[in-house]
């Protein structure tokens, strides 16, 4: 499932050499260093006013569609369209020449490689996507939050990606960026355990419109190779 885990754009970058932490913004360096100490956050985020507003806005968003731009650790940019229908369903259509299509049907995340004519599958429950596609969402309960702050042009929530037990360093971080005005999700930055950074920006979003359930079914009529 290496391909499957590496293509889900919410939390993992495309395979690339490790990025030197010195190239990260100072704000991210501070959070990465403190997080890697594997110390539990001392702040109780359950009653955080900003998180409450973000949770409420995301709960009100039943469907969403729009465009996305993904920038990987090497600076390569890919674009496409996304569709979301909660609970459990999301679709990322990468524009040509990128050959990938990612679809969650509520149970399984499937990644189609049109170039190799293969489909990789992973349980939705085994990915961080499950937290954001739930019918009801509470970031403080569903994730491990490391930081919440307001920036001049947005709000930022930092969560752990796949934390380990014991004193080992965490596997990665996810920086969620929300609109300053209405708390809509604007995008995210992921930093994996090797320091690889991937950025995803969302744009031209339409919320709570009609989206066909058929978009979240990945047909496999040709019985292609499944991994």
Short mmCIF file of C-alpha atoms in Angstrom, two decimals:
data_model
loop_
_atom_site.label_atom_id
_atom_site.label_comp_id
_atom_site.label_asym_id
_atom_site.label_seq_id
_atom_site.Cartn_x
_atom_site.Cartn_y
_atom_site.Cartn_z
CA UNK A 1 0.00 0.00 0.00
CA UNK A 2 2.97 2.35 -0.45
CA UNK A 3 1.39 4.13 -3.41
CA UNK A 4 -1.96 4.39 -1.68
CA UNK A 5 -0.55 5.98 1.44
CA UNK A 6 1.71 8.36 -0.45
CA UNK A 7 -0.94 9.84 -2.72
CA UNK A 8 -3.61 10.93 -0.27
CA UNK A 9 -3.05 14.67 -0.49
CA UNK A 10 -4.42 15.53 2.93
CA UNK A 11 -1.44 14.23 4.86
CA UNK A 12 1.35 12.70 2.79
CA UNK A 13 3.69 14.19 0.17
CA UNK A 14 4.75 12.60 -3.08
CA UNK A 15 7.98 10.64 -2.62
CA UNK A 16 10.86 13.10 -2.49
CA UNK A 17 14.20 13.64 -0.74
CA UNK A 18 13.97 14.80 2.86
CA UNK A 19 13.72 18.55 3.28
CA UNK A 20 16.18 20.31 5.58
CA UNK A 21 14.33 21.80 8.55
CA UNK A 22 16.29 25.03 7.97
CA UNK A 23 14.20 25.67 4.85
CA UNK A 24 10.93 25.71 6.82
CA UNK A 25 9.31 28.94 8.02
CA UNK A 26 10.43 29.92 11.53
CA UNK A 27 6.94 29.42 12.92
CA UNK A 28 6.82 25.86 11.61
CA UNK A 29 10.32 25.09 12.91
CA UNK A 30 9.30 26.06 16.43
CA UNK A 31 6.24 23.82 16.34
CA UNK A 32 8.11 20.91 14.75
CA UNK A 33 10.86 21.05 17.37
CA UNK A 34 8.44 21.18 20.28
CA UNK A 35 6.27 18.43 18.82
CA UNK A 36 9.22 16.12 18.28
CA UNK A 37 9.93 16.22 21.99
CA UNK A 38 6.82 14.02 22.32
CA UNK A 39 5.47 16.13 25.17
CA UNK A 40 1.69 16.19 25.49
CA UNK A 41 0.21 19.64 24.86
CA UNK A 42 -0.40 21.46 28.14
CA UNK A 43 -3.26 23.51 26.72
CA UNK A 44 -6.83 22.20 26.91
CA UNK A 45 -8.31 22.92 23.49
CA UNK A 46 -11.77 21.52 24.29
CA UNK A 47 -13.18 24.94 25.13
CA UNK A 48 -11.12 26.97 22.68
CA UNK A 49 -13.38 29.63 21.17
CA UNK A 50 -11.67 29.58 17.79
CA UNK A 51 -11.89 25.79 17.53
CA UNK A 52 -15.56 25.93 18.47
CA UNK A 53 -16.24 28.27 15.55
CA UNK A 54 -14.17 26.14 13.16
CA UNK A 55 -15.97 22.96 14.25
CA UNK A 56 -19.35 24.63 13.78
CA UNK A 57 -18.46 25.86 10.30
CA UNK A 58 -17.17 22.47 9.20
CA UNK A 59 -20.26 20.77 10.64
CA UNK A 60 -22.44 23.10 8.58
CA UNK A 61 -20.54 22.15 5.42
CA UNK A 62 -22.29 19.05 4.11
CA UNK A 63 -20.90 19.25 0.58
CA UNK A 64 -18.10 21.18 -1.10
CA UNK A 65 -16.54 21.42 -4.52
CA UNK A 66 -13.76 23.50 -6.01
CA UNK A 67 -10.22 23.49 -7.28
CA UNK A 68 -6.97 22.57 -5.59
CA UNK A 69 -3.29 23.28 -6.17
CA UNK A 70 -0.74 20.91 -4.66
CA UNK A 71 2.94 21.85 -4.27
CA UNK A 72 5.25 19.01 -3.30
CA UNK A 73 8.60 19.04 -1.49
CA UNK A 74 10.48 19.57 -4.76
CA UNK A 75 8.32 22.52 -5.77
CA UNK A 76 6.40 20.59 -8.42
CA UNK A 77 2.84 21.85 -8.81
CA UNK A 78 -0.20 19.75 -9.69
CA UNK A 79 -3.78 20.96 -9.92
CA UNK A 80 -7.25 19.53 -10.17
CA UNK A 81 -10.80 19.54 -8.84
CA UNK A 82 -12.19 18.13 -5.61
CA UNK A 83 -15.65 17.09 -4.46
CA UNK A 84 -16.70 16.38 -0.87
CA UNK A 85 -19.90 14.91 0.49
CA UNK A 86 -20.05 14.10 4.17
CA UNK A 87 -20.01 11.71 5.78
CA UNK A 88 -17.09 9.81 4.35
CA UNK A 89 -16.93 10.76 0.69
CA UNK A 90 -14.35 12.80 -1.20
CA UNK A 91 -12.93 12.85 -4.72
CA UNK A 92 -9.69 14.43 -5.99
CA UNK A 93 -9.40 14.60 -9.78
CA UNK A 94 -5.86 15.51 -10.82
CA UNK A 95 -5.58 17.45 -14.07
CA UNK A 96 -3.49 16.05 -16.94
CA UNK A 97 -0.73 15.07 -17.21
CA UNK A 98 -0.95 13.82 -13.60
CA UNK A 99 -2.56 10.38 -13.94
CA UNK A 100 -4.14 10.03 -10.49
CA UNK A 101 -7.72 9.91 -9.26
CA UNK A 102 -8.45 9.57 -5.52
CA UNK A 103 -11.92 8.54 -4.35
CA UNK A 104 -13.33 7.73 -0.92
CA UNK A 105 -16.72 6.02 -0.93
CA UNK A 106 -17.19 6.29 2.83
CA UNK A 107 -15.42 3.03 3.63
CA UNK A 108 -12.41 2.74 1.35
CA UNK A 109 -9.98 5.22 -0.19
CA UNK A 110 -9.10 4.17 -3.75
CA UNK A 111 -6.23 5.62 -5.78
CA UNK A 112 -6.36 5.03 -9.52
CA UNK A 113 -3.19 5.37 -11.58
CA UNK A 114 -4.44 5.75 -15.14
CA UNK A 115 -0.93 5.52 -16.54
CA UNK A 116 -0.16 2.16 -14.90
CA UNK A 117 -3.79 1.04 -15.08
CA UNK A 118 -3.83 0.09 -11.39
CA UNK A 119 -5.99 0.83 -8.36
CA UNK A 120 -4.63 0.92 -4.80
CA UNK A 121 -7.02 0.78 -1.87
CA UNK A 122 -6.77 1.56 1.83
CA UNK A 123 -9.42 1.61 4.59
CA UNK A 124 -10.70 5.11 5.24
CA UNK A 125 -10.42 4.32 8.95
CA UNK A 126 -6.64 3.90 8.56
CA UNK A 127 -6.12 7.43 7.23
CA UNK A 128 -6.42 10.89 8.83
CA UNK A 129 -9.13 11.60 6.25
CA UNK A 130 -11.58 9.86 8.56
CA UNK A 131 -11.44 12.78 11.00
CA UNK A 132 -12.44 15.36 8.42
CA UNK A 133 -15.13 13.34 6.67
CA UNK A 134 -17.10 12.47 9.81
CA UNK A 135 -20.74 13.46 10.08
CA UNK A 136 -19.93 15.43 13.22
CA UNK A 137 -16.48 16.90 13.75
CA UNK A 138 -14.62 17.97 16.87
CA UNK A 139 -10.96 18.66 16.17
CA UNK A 140 -10.05 18.68 19.86
CA UNK A 141 -11.56 15.22 20.39
CA UNK A 142 -10.73 13.62 17.05
CA UNK A 143 -7.12 14.74 16.65
CA UNK A 144 -4.06 15.62 18.72
CA UNK A 145 -3.79 19.41 18.52
CA UNK A 146 -0.42 21.04 19.02
CA UNK A 147 -1.27 24.67 18.36
CA UNK A 148 -4.16 27.01 17.57
CA UNK A 149 -3.56 30.63 16.63
CA UNK A 150 -4.87 33.55 14.59
CA UNK A 151 -2.60 34.96 11.90
CA UNK A 152 -3.02 38.31 10.10
CA UNK A 153 -4.83 36.72 7.14
CA UNK A 154 -6.07 33.36 8.46
CA UNK A 155 -6.48 30.98 11.39
CA UNK A 156 -4.05 28.10 11.91
CA UNK A 157 -4.59 24.73 13.59
CA UNK A 158 -1.65 22.32 13.90
CA UNK A 159 -2.29 18.62 14.50
CA UNK A 160 -0.19 15.48 14.74
CA UNK A 161 -0.19 12.95 11.93
CA UNK A 162 -0.01 9.34 13.17
CA UNK A 163 1.63 9.92 16.56
CA UNK A 164 3.72 7.10 17.98
CA UNK A 165 3.81 5.80 21.52
CA UNK A 166 6.73 6.32 23.83
CA UNK A 167 9.46 8.89 23.38
CA UNK A 168 9.88 8.54 19.63
CA UNK A 169 9.38 11.51 17.33
CA UNK A 170 5.98 11.99 15.74
CA UNK A 171 5.49 10.85 12.15
CA UNK A 172 4.40 14.23 10.85
CA UNK A 173 2.41 17.41 11.24
CA UNK A 174 -0.61 18.90 9.47
CA UNK A 175 -1.06 22.69 9.40
CA UNK A 176 -4.72 23.49 8.66
CA UNK A 177 -5.45 26.97 7.34
CA UNK A 178 -8.90 28.51 7.79
CA UNK A 179 -10.45 31.70 6.46
CA UNK A 180 -10.22 34.70 8.76
CA UNK A 181 -13.76 35.83 7.95
CA UNK A 182 -15.93 32.70 7.86
CA UNK A 183 -13.66 29.85 9.09
CA UNK A 184 -13.78 27.91 5.82
CA UNK A 185 -10.91 25.49 5.21
CA UNK A 186 -8.53 27.21 2.78
CA UNK A 187 -5.87 24.52 2.57
CA UNK A 188 -3.19 22.69 4.51
CA UNK A 189 0.52 22.00 4.75
CA UNK A 190 1.83 18.56 5.69
CA UNK A 191 5.32 17.82 7.01
CA UNK A 192 6.17 14.13 7.25
CA UNK A 193 8.66 12.48 9.58
CA UNK A 194 11.50 13.11 7.13
CA UNK A 195 10.74 16.81 6.82
CA UNK A 196 9.12 16.59 3.37
CA UNK A 197 6.58 19.38 2.97
CA UNK A 198 3.48 19.34 0.78
CA UNK A 199 1.10 22.27 0.45
CA UNK A 200 -2.48 22.11 -0.80
CA UNK A 201 -4.46 25.29 -1.52
CA UNK A 202 -8.21 25.24 -2.13
CA UNK A 203 -9.97 27.81 -4.30
CA UNK A 204 -13.25 28.62 -6.08
CA UNK A 205 -15.17 26.64 -3.47
CA UNK A 206 -18.93 26.11 -3.62
CA UNK A 207 -20.50 24.89 -0.39
CA UNK A 208 -23.65 22.86 0.27
CA UNK A 209 -24.66 22.42 -3.34
CA UNK A 210 -25.93 19.27 -5.04
CA UNK A 211 -23.19 16.72 -5.75
CA UNK A 212 -23.98 13.37 -7.34
CA UNK A 213 -23.23 10.30 -5.18
CA UNK A 214 -21.88 8.63 -8.34
CA UNK A 215 -18.75 10.77 -8.13
CA UNK A 216 -17.68 8.77 -5.09
CA UNK A 217 -17.79 5.36 -6.74
CA UNK A 218 -14.65 4.20 -8.52
CA UNK A 219 -15.66 1.60 -11.07
CA UNK A 220 -13.31 -1.31 -11.72
CA UNK A 221 -15.04 -2.98 -14.63
CA UNK A 222 -11.80 -4.21 -16.19
CA UNK A 223 -10.68 -5.96 -12.99
CA UNK A 224 -7.42 -4.05 -12.99
CA UNK A 225 -4.51 -4.83 -10.72
CA UNK A 226 -5.36 -4.01 -7.11
CA UNK A 227 -2.68 -3.54 -4.47
#
